Amino acid sequence: MSTQRKAQGAWRFYQVMAFVTGVMLLLLVAEMVLVYLVGVGPDVEAAIGWIPFVHGWIYVVYVASVFNLWSVMRWGLGRMVALVAAGVVPVLSFVMEHRARSWFATDVAARFGGEAAAARRA
């Protein structure tokens, strides 16, 4: 598999996980508000009790996607830390995905030149 294909695959994996992690983090915030601030009953707590567990495992997969993208793109440690932290702060994963898109596009164009531009158009 070519390096460009690995980079594009790593990007797609990260992109999906950034979205899923962001949505799950928003669900987690809603769950915490309902349980700790609103004080919903035990029936509702039992119904939404799966959210923290699922979010935790999705975050683990998200961190793996960040590490994969970071290692394929050979970015600096600061970018990896910023992307990992984005999965902890509500809404930040959406913002950082947008920023990482420009990093990715710039780096792919620099490393693969016209080959990458042709692949994006296809």
C-alpha positions as a Markdown table, in Angstrom:
| # | Residue | x | y | z |
|---|---|---|---|---|
| 1 | Met | 0.0 | 0.0 | 0.0 |
| 2 | Ser | 1.4 | 3.4 | -0.9 |
| 3 | Thr | 2.1 | 6.0 | 1.7 |
| 4 | Gln | -0.5 | 8.3 | 0.2 |
| 5 | Arg | -3.2 | 5.6 | 0.5 |
| 6 | Lys | -2.2 | 5.0 | 4.1 |
| 7 | Ala | -2.4 | 8.8 | 4.8 |
| 8 | Gln | -5.9 | 9.0 | 3.2 |
| 9 | Gly | -7.1 | 5.9 | 5.1 |
| 10 | Ala | -5.7 | 7.3 | 8.4 |
| 11 | Trp | -7.5 | 10.6 | 7.6 |
| 12 | Arg | -10.8 | 8.9 | 6.9 |
| 13 | Phe | -10.6 | 6.8 | 10.1 |
| 14 | Tyr | -9.7 | 9.9 | 12.2 |
| 15 | Gln | -12.5 | 12.0 | 10.5 |
| 16 | Val | -15.2 | 9.4 | 11.4 |
| 17 | Met | -13.9 | 8.9 | 14.9 |
| 18 | Ala | -13.7 | 12.7 | 15.5 |
| 19 | Phe | -17.4 | 13.0 | 14.6 |
| 20 | Val | -18.5 | 9.9 | 16.6 |
| 21 | Thr | -16.4 | 11.0 | 19.6 |
| 22 | Gly | -17.8 | 14.5 | 19.5 |
| 23 | Val | -21.4 | 13.2 | 19.4 |
| 24 | Met | -20.8 | 10.8 | 22.2 |
| 25 | Leu | -19.2 | 13.5 | 24.3 |
| 26 | Leu | -22.2 | 15.7 | 23.8 |
| 27 | Leu | -24.4 | 12.7 | 24.9 |
| 28 | Leu | -22.2 | 12.2 | 27.9 |
| 29 | Val | -22.6 | 15.9 | 28.9 |
| 30 | Ala | -26.4 | 15.6 | 28.5 |
| 31 | Glu | -26.3 | 12.4 | 30.6 |
| 32 | Met | -24.3 | 14.1 | 33.4 |
| 33 | Val | -26.6 | 17.1 | 33.4 |
| 34 | Leu | -29.7 | 14.8 | 33.7 |
| 35 | Val | -28.2 | 12.7 | 36.4 |
| 36 | Tyr | -26.3 | 15.2 | 38.5 |
| 37 | Leu | -28.1 | 18.5 | 38.0 |
| 38 | Val | -31.7 | 17.6 | 37.1 |
| 39 | Gly | -31.7 | 14.5 | 39.4 |
| 40 | Val | -33.8 | 12.2 | 37.2 |
| 41 | Gly | -35.2 | 9.0 | 38.7 |
| 42 | Pro | -33.5 | 5.6 | 38.8 |
| 43 | Asp | -35.4 | 4.4 | 35.8 |
| 44 | Val | -34.0 | 7.2 | 33.6 |
| 45 | Glu | -30.5 | 6.7 | 35.1 |
| 46 | Ala | -30.7 | 3.0 | 34.2 |
| 47 | Ala | -31.8 | 3.8 | 30.7 |
| 48 | Ile | -28.9 | 6.2 | 30.0 |
| 49 | Gly | -26.3 | 4.5 | 32.1 |
| 50 | Trp | -24.6 | 3.0 | 29.1 |
| 51 | Ile | -23.4 | 6.3 | 27.7 |
| 52 | Pro | -20.3 | 6.8 | 29.9 |
| 53 | Phe | -19.2 | 3.2 | 29.2 |
| 54 | Val | -19.6 | 3.5 | 25.4 |
| 55 | His | -18.1 | 7.0 | 25.3 |
| 56 | Gly | -15.0 | 5.6 | 27.2 |
| 57 | Trp | -14.4 | 2.9 | 24.6 |
| 58 | Ile | -15.1 | 5.2 | 21.7 |
| 59 | Tyr | -12.5 | 7.6 | 23.1 |
| 60 | Val | -10.0 | 4.8 | 23.2 |
| 61 | Val | -10.6 | 4.1 | 19.5 |
| 62 | Tyr | -10.4 | 7.9 | 18.8 |
| 63 | Val | -7.0 | 8.1 | 20.5 |
| 64 | Ala | -5.9 | 5.2 | 18.3 |
| 65 | Ser | -7.1 | 7.0 | 15.2 |
| 66 | Val | -5.2 | 10.1 | 16.3 |
| 67 | Phe | -2.0 | 8.1 | 16.9 |
| 68 | Asn | -2.4 | 6.4 | 13.5 |
| 69 | Leu | -2.9 | 9.7 | 11.6 |
| 70 | Trp | -0.1 | 11.4 | 13.6 |
| 71 | Ser | 2.4 | 8.6 | 12.8 |
| 72 | Val | 1.5 | 8.4 | 9.1 |
| 73 | Met | 1.7 | 12.1 | 8.6 |
| 74 | Arg | 4.8 | 12.5 | 10.9 |
| 75 | Trp | 3.3 | 15.5 | 12.6 |
| 76 | Gly | 4.9 | 17.1 | 15.7 |
| 77 | Leu | 3.9 | 16.0 | 19.2 |
| 78 | Gly | 1.9 | 19.2 | 19.8 |
| 79 | Arg | -0.6 | 18.3 | 17.1 |
| 80 | Met | -1.1 | 14.9 | 18.6 |
| 81 | Val | -1.7 | 16.3 | 22.0 |
| 82 | Ala | -4.1 | 18.9 | 20.6 |
| 83 | Leu | -6.1 | 16.2 | 18.8 |
| 84 | Val | -6.2 | 13.9 | 21.8 |
| 85 | Ala | -7.3 | 16.7 | 24.0 |
| 86 | Ala | -10.1 | 17.5 | 21.5 |
| 87 | Gly | -11.8 | 14.3 | 22.4 |
| 88 | Val | -12.2 | 15.4 | 26.0 |
| 89 | Val | -13.7 | 18.9 | 25.6 |
| 90 | Pro | -17.2 | 19.1 | 24.3 |
| 91 | Val | -17.5 | 20.4 | 20.7 |
| 92 | Leu | -13.7 | 20.7 | 20.4 |
| 93 | Ser | -13.4 | 17.5 | 18.3 |
| 94 | Phe | -15.5 | 19.2 | 15.6 |
| 95 | Val | -13.3 | 22.3 | 15.7 |
| 96 | Met | -10.0 | 20.4 | 15.7 |
| 97 | Glu | -11.2 | 18.1 | 12.9 |
| 98 | His | -11.7 | 21.2 | 10.8 |
| 99 | Arg | -8.3 | 22.5 | 11.7 |
| 100 | Ala | -6.7 | 19.1 | 11.1 |
| 101 | Arg | -8.3 | 19.0 | 7.6 |
| 102 | Ser | -6.2 | 22.0 | 6.6 |
| 103 | Trp | -3.1 | 20.5 | 8.1 |
| 104 | Phe | -3.7 | 17.3 | 6.3 |
| 105 | Ala | -4.5 | 19.0 | 2.9 |
| 106 | Thr | -1.3 | 21.1 | 3.2 |
| 107 | Asp | 0.9 | 18.2 | 4.2 |
| 108 | Val | -0.5 | 15.8 | 1.6 |
| 109 | Ala | -0.1 | 18.4 | -1.2 |
| 110 | Ala | 3.5 | 19.0 | 0.0 |
| 111 | Arg | 4.4 | 15.3 | 0.2 |
| 112 | Phe | 2.6 | 14.0 | -2.8 |
| 113 | Gly | 2.1 | 17.0 | -5.1 |
| 114 | Gly | -0.1 | 16.7 | -8.1 |
| 115 | Glu | -0.7 | 13.0 | -7.4 |
| 116 | Ala | -2.8 | 14.1 | -4.3 |
| 117 | Ala | -4.7 | 16.7 | -6.2 |
| 118 | Ala | -5.7 | 14.2 | -8.8 |
| 119 | Ala | -6.9 | 11.8 | -6.1 |
| 120 | Arg | -9.0 | 14.5 | -4.4 |
| 121 | Arg | -10.8 | 15.3 | -7.7 |
| 122 | Ala | -11.6 | 11.6 | -8.3 |
